[in-house]
Amino acid sequence: MDELKALEQQALAALAQAADETKLREWNTEYFGDSGKMKAAMGQIGKLPKDQKAAYGAEANRVKAALTAAYEAALKEAKEKALQASLTSNPYDVTLPGRPRTRGRLHPATQILRQIYAIFADLGFQIYRTREVETDKLNFEDLNMPAHHPARDMWDTFFTTTPGVVLRTHTSPGQIHVMKESGGKPIRVILPGMCYRNEAISTRSEIQFHQVEGLVVGEGVTMADLKGTITAFARRMFGPERQVRIRSSYFPFTEPSIEVDIDWPKDDPNRDRLTKGTGWLEILGAGMVHPNVLRAGGYDPDKVTGFAFGMGPQRMLMLKHAIDDIRLFWQNDLRFLRQF
Ligand code: DAH
């Protein structure tokens, strides 16, 4: 019994000396570990005469409970002290204003694409995407340009190392994809996407740029529908007063082919520079879909007609914002991008 009392005193004294959590845990192992002193004291019970066992056991349990409680209280206190110390040595100023999150924004190309989608969606067009890596057949042949056709020179092409596979030079091959998937039903879609051309990069030409293609196919579709659609689009995009001028042109995949200009506002100081003094600016190419193209898409040119157009959103952005260098779009210069 005296040994138990001495053990208790010794343990409490040692506990009072343990300065931090590590030391406390060491103390715990010393007294309560598998080969600890408390365990050894409990083990004594077996060696005692029968009549002393009960009293010794009761006292041992009391000491055990007292030490456990003292240990737990000391541990809690040590943890609180450590927390206080860390808070005062490394103070946290809750009154500091938070760090503002930098807000992202849409790339100007995405913004204009969405404007174009919205306008054509109102006109009942669906948006359709097709691949950027195309076969020579779809990029040229099905668009009425057989191999060695001189019109292919209009597109400086990136050829891949796989024969017959190119990066699409325009979104027009999408016309063939849509027709093949529509299986003879009427079509009214726009096809936005990235195009690639093997150009010398300059302020006016890039090797990659967006196009938005349009395709309408059905019974009795006429040039008047094309003109009405383009005019509605131009006025929504560039202002309700815009006049549209149509010039005849040539594309292998349309017959007849046209180019569409809009008049540039007279009060814009950039008017002369942008329009080279003419007052008119080209915004897109278009035409009535060539019978060979309809056939390539599985449509019968004796039954249906169609119109198509192709425009360059980067070019439109340059017009709208008087941007004079097309290379700015893909350089990721935040000083440029933040202006939109
Ligand atoms: N694909 C032509 C180009 O890249 C643009 C174009 C012109 C598309 C007339 C058309 C069209 O659908 O009818 O220059």
Short mmCIF file of C-alpha atoms and ligand atoms in Angstrom, two decimals:
data_model
loop_
_atom_site.label_atom_id
_atom_site.label_comp_id
_atom_site.label_asym_id
_atom_site.label_seq_id
_atom_site.Cartn_x
_atom_site.Cartn_y
_atom_site.Cartn_z
CA MET A 1 0.00 0.00 0.00
CA ASP A 2 2.84 2.34 0.84
CA GLU A 3 4.45 1.57 -2.46
CA LEU A 4 1.25 2.51 -4.22
CA LYS A 5 1.15 5.83 -2.35
CA ALA A 6 4.82 6.47 -3.22
CA LEU A 7 4.14 5.60 -6.87
CA GLU A 8 1.27 8.07 -6.95
CA GLN A 9 3.40 10.87 -5.44
CA GLN A 10 6.31 10.15 -7.75
CA ALA A 11 4.04 10.02 -10.82
CA LEU A 12 2.27 13.29 -9.98
CA ALA A 13 5.59 15.03 -9.37
CA ALA A 14 6.92 13.78 -12.73
CA LEU A 15 3.73 14.88 -14.44
CA ALA A 16 4.12 18.39 -13.04
CA GLN A 17 7.62 18.49 -14.58
CA ALA A 18 6.47 17.44 -18.06
CA ALA A 19 6.55 20.71 -19.96
CA ASP A 20 4.86 19.86 -23.24
CA GLU A 21 2.81 17.28 -25.08
CA THR A 22 5.83 15.18 -26.08
CA LYS A 23 7.04 14.97 -22.51
CA LEU A 24 3.52 14.15 -21.32
CA ARG A 25 3.26 11.29 -23.76
CA GLU A 26 6.60 9.97 -22.59
CA TRP A 27 5.26 10.09 -19.02
CA ASN A 28 2.19 8.19 -20.14
CA THR A 29 4.33 5.43 -21.63
CA GLU A 30 6.44 5.26 -18.49
CA TYR A 31 3.43 4.71 -16.24
CA PHE A 32 0.72 3.26 -18.47
CA GLY A 33 2.70 1.57 -21.24
CA ASP A 34 2.79 -2.23 -21.59
CA SER A 35 5.85 -2.45 -19.37
CA GLY A 36 4.89 0.65 -17.41
CA LYS A 37 5.03 1.19 -13.67
CA MET A 38 1.28 1.20 -13.12
CA LYS A 39 0.92 -2.10 -14.87
CA ALA A 40 3.69 -3.57 -12.76
CA ALA A 41 1.95 -2.33 -9.59
CA MET A 42 -1.31 -3.94 -10.71
CA GLY A 43 0.60 -7.16 -11.33
CA GLN A 44 1.52 -7.30 -7.64
CA ILE A 45 -2.01 -8.31 -6.70
CA GLY A 46 -1.39 -11.92 -7.63
CA LYS A 47 1.54 -12.22 -5.17
CA LEU A 48 -0.39 -10.91 -2.16
CA PRO A 49 -2.03 -13.03 0.55
CA LYS A 50 -5.73 -13.49 -0.07
CA ASP A 51 -6.96 -11.19 2.70
CA GLN A 52 -4.95 -8.19 1.37
CA LYS A 53 -5.94 -8.54 -2.25
CA ALA A 54 -9.22 -6.61 -2.11
CA ALA A 55 -7.81 -3.58 -0.28
CA TYR A 56 -4.72 -3.45 -2.51
CA GLY A 57 -6.83 -3.80 -5.63
CA ALA A 58 -9.14 -0.98 -4.59
CA GLU A 59 -6.23 1.33 -3.79
CA ALA A 60 -4.46 0.45 -7.06
CA ASN A 61 -7.61 1.31 -9.02
CA ARG A 62 -7.96 4.61 -7.18
CA VAL A 63 -4.34 5.53 -7.99
CA LYS A 64 -4.83 4.48 -11.59
CA ALA A 65 -7.97 6.63 -11.96
CA ALA A 66 -6.32 9.61 -10.22
CA LEU A 67 -3.26 9.43 -12.46
CA THR A 68 -5.35 9.02 -15.61
CA ALA A 69 -7.45 12.08 -14.72
CA ALA A 70 -4.33 14.12 -13.89
CA TYR A 71 -2.71 13.08 -17.18
CA GLU A 72 -5.75 14.02 -19.24
CA ALA A 73 -6.06 17.41 -17.56
CA ALA A 74 -2.34 18.10 -18.09
CA LEU A 75 -2.55 17.07 -21.73
CA LYS A 76 -5.51 19.37 -22.38
CA GLU A 77 -3.71 22.25 -20.71
CA ALA A 78 -0.54 21.63 -22.72
CA LYS A 79 -2.51 21.66 -25.97
CA GLU A 80 -4.22 24.91 -25.08
CA LYS A 81 -0.90 26.48 -24.15
CA ALA A 82 0.62 25.41 -27.46
CA LEU A 83 -2.33 26.91 -29.36
CA GLN A 84 -2.10 30.19 -27.43
CA ALA A 85 1.63 30.35 -28.10
CA SER A 86 1.16 29.80 -31.82
CA LEU A 87 -1.59 32.44 -31.96
CA THR A 88 0.48 35.09 -30.22
CA SER A 89 3.79 34.33 -31.93
CA ASN A 90 2.13 34.32 -35.35
CA PRO A 91 -0.81 36.67 -34.95
CA TYR A 92 -3.68 36.42 -37.40
CA ASP A 93 -5.27 39.76 -38.21
CA VAL A 94 -8.92 39.01 -38.78
CA THR A 95 -9.57 42.63 -39.75
CA LEU A 96 -7.36 42.41 -42.86
CA PRO A 97 -9.43 42.63 -46.06
CA GLY A 98 -9.62 39.37 -48.02
CA ARG A 99 -7.60 38.79 -51.15
CA PRO A 100 -9.80 39.66 -54.09
CA ARG A 101 -10.20 36.84 -56.57
CA THR A 102 -9.10 37.79 -60.04
CA ARG A 103 -12.12 37.59 -62.27
CA GLY A 104 -11.79 35.88 -65.58
CA ARG A 105 -13.63 36.91 -68.69
CA LEU A 106 -14.51 35.47 -72.05
CA HIS A 107 -11.96 35.74 -74.81
CA PRO A 108 -13.11 38.26 -77.42
CA ALA A 109 -13.32 35.45 -79.97
CA THR A 110 -15.74 33.57 -77.69
CA GLN A 111 -17.74 36.74 -77.16
CA ILE A 112 -18.27 37.39 -80.86
CA LEU A 113 -18.98 33.72 -81.56
CA ARG A 114 -21.72 33.83 -78.94
CA GLN A 115 -23.19 36.98 -80.49
CA ILE A 116 -23.25 35.24 -83.85
CA TYR A 117 -24.87 32.12 -82.33
CA ALA A 118 -27.54 34.26 -80.67
CA ILE A 119 -28.43 36.04 -83.90
CA PHE A 120 -28.67 32.86 -85.95
CA ALA A 121 -30.51 31.03 -83.18
CA ASP A 122 -33.18 33.74 -83.42
CA LEU A 123 -33.34 33.07 -87.16
CA GLY A 124 -33.99 29.38 -86.49
CA PHE A 125 -30.51 28.01 -87.16
CA GLN A 126 -29.01 25.09 -85.27
CA ILE A 127 -25.35 25.12 -84.25
CA TYR A 128 -23.33 22.22 -85.53
CA ARG A 129 -19.66 21.40 -85.03
CA THR A 130 -17.45 19.21 -87.12
CA ARG A 131 -13.82 18.12 -87.04
CA GLU A 132 -10.76 20.31 -87.56
CA VAL A 133 -8.68 17.53 -89.10
CA GLU A 134 -10.28 16.67 -92.41
CA THR A 135 -9.77 14.49 -95.40
CA ASP A 136 -8.71 16.03 -98.68
CA LYS A 137 -11.96 14.60 -100.04
CA LEU A 138 -14.20 16.63 -97.75
CA ASN A 139 -12.06 19.77 -97.61
CA PHE A 140 -11.78 19.97 -101.42
CA GLU A 141 -13.14 17.20 -103.60
CA ASP A 142 -16.71 17.03 -102.27
CA LEU A 143 -16.77 20.83 -102.45
CA ASN A 144 -16.41 20.62 -106.20
CA MET A 145 -12.60 20.86 -106.31
CA PRO A 146 -11.13 17.69 -107.75
CA ALA A 147 -7.38 17.07 -107.35
CA HIS A 148 -5.32 19.58 -109.32
CA HIS A 149 -8.26 21.98 -109.60
CA PRO A 150 -6.64 25.43 -109.71
CA ALA A 151 -9.18 26.80 -107.20
CA ARG A 152 -7.35 24.85 -104.48
CA ASP A 153 -4.71 27.55 -104.69
CA MET A 154 -7.11 29.85 -102.85
CA TRP A 155 -6.33 27.89 -99.66
CA ASP A 156 -2.72 27.52 -98.52
CA THR A 157 -3.05 24.16 -96.88
CA PHE A 158 -1.35 22.38 -93.98
CA PHE A 159 -0.94 18.76 -95.01
CA THR A 160 -0.41 16.13 -92.32
CA THR A 161 2.07 13.28 -92.66
CA THR A 162 -0.90 11.00 -93.33
CA PRO A 163 -1.64 11.12 -97.06
CA GLY A 164 -5.03 12.63 -97.83
CA VAL A 165 -5.44 14.20 -94.37
CA VAL A 166 -5.27 17.99 -93.96
CA LEU A 167 -6.07 20.60 -91.34
CA ARG A 168 -9.30 22.08 -92.61
CA THR A 169 -8.68 25.34 -94.45
CA HIS A 170 -12.28 26.43 -94.00
CA THR A 171 -15.45 25.29 -92.27
CA SER A 172 -17.09 24.41 -95.60
CA PRO A 173 -16.41 20.62 -95.33
CA GLY A 174 -18.86 20.76 -92.42
CA GLN A 175 -21.57 21.23 -95.07
CA ILE A 176 -20.91 17.71 -96.32
CA HIS A 177 -20.98 16.24 -92.80
CA VAL A 178 -24.31 17.92 -92.03
CA MET A 179 -25.91 16.83 -95.29
CA LYS A 180 -24.75 13.24 -94.86
CA GLU A 181 -26.12 13.13 -91.32
CA SER A 182 -29.42 14.82 -92.20
CA GLY A 183 -30.38 12.12 -94.68
CA GLY A 184 -32.41 14.25 -97.09
CA LYS A 185 -34.23 16.37 -94.49
CA PRO A 186 -34.26 20.20 -94.72
CA ILE A 187 -31.20 21.85 -93.14
CA ARG A 188 -30.69 25.20 -91.45
CA VAL A 189 -27.40 25.26 -89.53
CA ILE A 190 -24.35 27.29 -88.74
CA LEU A 191 -20.98 25.59 -88.35
CA PRO A 192 -18.51 27.53 -86.23
CA GLY A 193 -14.94 26.40 -85.72
CA MET A 194 -11.21 26.82 -86.07
CA CYS A 195 -9.53 26.73 -89.48
CA TYR A 196 -5.86 26.53 -90.42
CA ARG A 197 -3.89 27.96 -93.30
CA ASN A 198 -0.26 27.84 -94.19
CA GLU A 199 0.12 31.62 -94.33
CA ALA A 200 3.03 33.91 -93.61
CA ILE A 201 1.92 35.41 -90.29
CA SER A 202 1.41 39.16 -90.50
CA THR A 203 -0.85 41.85 -89.07
CA ARG A 204 -3.48 40.71 -91.57
CA SER A 205 -3.07 36.92 -91.73
CA GLU A 206 -2.76 34.21 -89.12
CA ILE A 207 -2.31 30.46 -89.51
CA GLN A 208 -5.38 29.81 -87.38
CA PHE A 209 -8.67 31.65 -87.18
CA HIS A 210 -12.36 31.00 -86.69
CA GLN A 211 -14.97 30.77 -89.36
CA VAL A 212 -18.71 30.48 -89.12
CA GLU A 213 -20.22 28.60 -92.01
CA GLY A 214 -23.92 28.67 -92.77
CA LEU A 215 -25.96 26.13 -94.71
CA VAL A 216 -29.63 26.08 -95.63
CA VAL A 217 -31.02 23.31 -97.83
CA GLY A 218 -34.61 22.59 -98.74
CA GLU A 219 -37.27 22.79 -101.42
CA GLY A 220 -37.52 26.22 -103.03
CA VAL A 221 -34.67 27.91 -101.17
CA THR A 222 -33.66 30.93 -103.25
CA MET A 223 -31.14 33.72 -103.49
CA ALA A 224 -33.79 35.99 -101.94
CA ASP A 225 -33.63 33.87 -98.77
CA LEU A 226 -29.86 34.24 -98.76
CA LYS A 227 -30.08 38.02 -99.15
CA GLY A 228 -32.73 38.34 -96.45
CA THR A 229 -30.78 36.18 -94.01
CA ILE A 230 -27.51 38.03 -94.57
CA THR A 231 -29.15 41.44 -94.29
CA ALA A 232 -30.91 40.49 -91.06
CA PHE A 233 -27.64 39.22 -89.68
CA ALA A 234 -25.61 42.28 -90.72
CA ARG A 235 -28.10 44.68 -89.12
CA ARG A 236 -28.21 42.75 -85.86
CA MET A 237 -24.42 42.58 -85.81
CA PHE A 238 -23.38 45.99 -87.03
CA GLY A 239 -26.42 48.20 -86.43
CA PRO A 240 -29.98 48.57 -87.76
CA GLU A 241 -29.00 51.24 -90.31
CA ARG A 242 -26.46 49.08 -92.13
CA GLN A 243 -26.81 48.82 -95.90
CA VAL A 244 -25.78 45.57 -97.56
CA ARG A 245 -24.09 45.42 -100.95
CA ILE A 246 -23.82 42.24 -102.94
CA ARG A 247 -21.12 41.67 -105.54
CA SER A 248 -20.74 38.68 -107.78
CA SER A 249 -17.75 36.49 -106.99
CA TYR A 250 -16.41 32.99 -107.42
CA PHE A 251 -16.26 30.00 -105.12
CA PRO A 252 -16.06 26.46 -106.47
CA PHE A 253 -18.79 25.23 -104.12
CA THR A 254 -21.45 27.82 -104.97
CA GLU A 255 -23.14 28.91 -108.18
CA PRO A 256 -23.80 31.78 -108.39
CA SER A 257 -21.31 33.05 -105.81
CA ILE A 258 -21.39 36.41 -104.09
CA GLU A 259 -19.44 38.53 -101.68
CA VAL A 260 -21.27 40.70 -99.21
CA ASP A 261 -20.20 44.17 -98.08
CA ILE A 262 -21.70 46.47 -95.51
CA ASP A 263 -21.51 50.25 -95.59
CA TRP A 264 -19.38 51.62 -92.80
CA PRO A 265 -20.85 54.36 -90.55
CA LYS A 266 -20.01 57.80 -91.96
CA ASP A 267 -19.28 59.22 -88.50
CA ASP A 268 -16.55 56.67 -87.71
CA PRO A 269 -13.15 58.40 -87.97
CA ASN A 270 -11.64 55.05 -89.04
CA ARG A 271 -14.00 54.78 -92.01
CA ASP A 272 -11.58 55.79 -94.74
CA ARG A 273 -8.74 53.67 -93.44
CA LEU A 274 -10.92 50.56 -92.90
CA THR A 275 -12.75 50.79 -96.21
CA LYS A 276 -9.77 52.05 -98.20
CA GLY A 277 -11.83 55.08 -99.12
CA THR A 278 -14.76 53.14 -100.62
CA GLY A 279 -17.13 53.26 -97.64
CA TRP A 280 -17.81 49.51 -98.01
CA LEU A 281 -16.37 46.56 -96.13
CA GLU A 282 -16.50 42.91 -97.08
CA ILE A 283 -17.96 40.71 -94.34
CA LEU A 284 -18.52 37.33 -95.95
CA GLY A 285 -18.62 35.04 -98.97
CA ALA A 286 -21.76 33.18 -99.95
CA GLY A 287 -23.78 31.67 -102.76
CA MET A 288 -26.25 29.06 -103.89
CA VAL A 289 -24.92 25.59 -103.12
CA HIS A 290 -23.45 24.01 -106.25
CA PRO A 291 -25.37 20.94 -107.51
CA ASN A 292 -22.20 18.82 -107.24
CA VAL A 293 -21.92 19.73 -103.55
CA LEU A 294 -25.56 18.82 -102.91
CA ARG A 295 -24.92 15.49 -104.64
CA ALA A 296 -21.78 14.87 -102.57
CA GLY A 297 -23.95 15.35 -99.46
CA GLY A 298 -26.56 12.90 -100.73
CA TYR A 299 -29.17 15.48 -101.81
CA ASP A 300 -30.85 15.61 -105.21
CA PRO A 301 -30.21 19.01 -106.88
CA ASP A 302 -33.32 18.48 -109.01
CA LYS A 303 -35.48 18.47 -105.90
CA VAL A 304 -33.78 20.83 -103.45
CA THR A 305 -31.71 23.98 -103.52
CA GLY A 306 -29.63 25.65 -100.87
CA PHE A 307 -27.52 28.59 -99.91
CA ALA A 308 -24.29 28.75 -97.95
CA PHE A 309 -22.07 31.42 -96.52
CA GLY A 310 -18.79 31.71 -94.68
CA MET A 311 -17.59 34.50 -92.46
CA GLY A 312 -14.58 35.28 -90.28
CA PRO A 313 -15.43 36.36 -86.71
CA GLN A 314 -11.89 37.65 -86.10
CA ARG A 315 -12.26 39.93 -89.07
CA MET A 316 -15.57 41.19 -87.70
CA LEU A 317 -14.03 41.85 -84.32
CA MET A 318 -11.26 43.81 -85.99
CA LEU A 319 -13.87 45.90 -87.75
CA LYS A 320 -16.03 46.45 -84.69
CA HIS A 321 -13.16 47.46 -82.42
CA ALA A 322 -10.71 48.97 -84.92
CA ILE A 323 -8.10 46.29 -84.10
CA ASP A 324 -5.29 46.55 -86.62
CA ASP A 325 -3.29 43.40 -85.84
CA ILE A 326 -4.88 39.95 -86.16
CA ARG A 327 -1.96 38.34 -84.31
CA LEU A 328 -3.22 39.81 -81.03
CA PHE A 329 -6.00 37.23 -80.81
CA TRP A 330 -3.81 34.23 -80.00
CA GLN A 331 -0.89 35.86 -78.20
CA ASN A 332 -2.58 35.72 -74.78
CA ASP A 333 -1.42 39.23 -73.95
CA LEU A 334 -3.62 40.25 -71.03
CA ARG A 335 -3.20 43.95 -71.86
CA PHE A 336 -5.12 43.22 -75.05
CA LEU A 337 -7.60 40.68 -73.68
CA ARG A 338 -8.60 42.80 -70.68
CA GLN A 339 -10.05 45.44 -72.97
CA PHE A 340 -13.00 43.21 -73.87
N1 DAH B 1 -15.02 28.67 -97.50
C1 DAH B 1 -14.81 30.01 -97.96
C2 DAH B 1 -13.44 30.49 -97.53
O1 DAH B 1 -12.87 29.91 -96.68
C3 DAH B 1 -15.86 30.95 -97.44
C4 DAH B 1 -17.18 30.67 -98.07
C5 DAH B 1 -17.57 31.31 -99.21
C6 DAH B 1 -18.02 29.74 -97.53
C7 DAH B 1 -18.77 31.07 -99.82
C8 DAH B 1 -19.24 29.46 -98.13
C9 DAH B 1 -19.59 30.14 -99.27
O2 DAH B 1 -20.10 28.58 -97.65
O3 DAH B 1 -20.79 29.89 -99.86
O4 DAH B 1 -12.95 31.44 -98.06
#
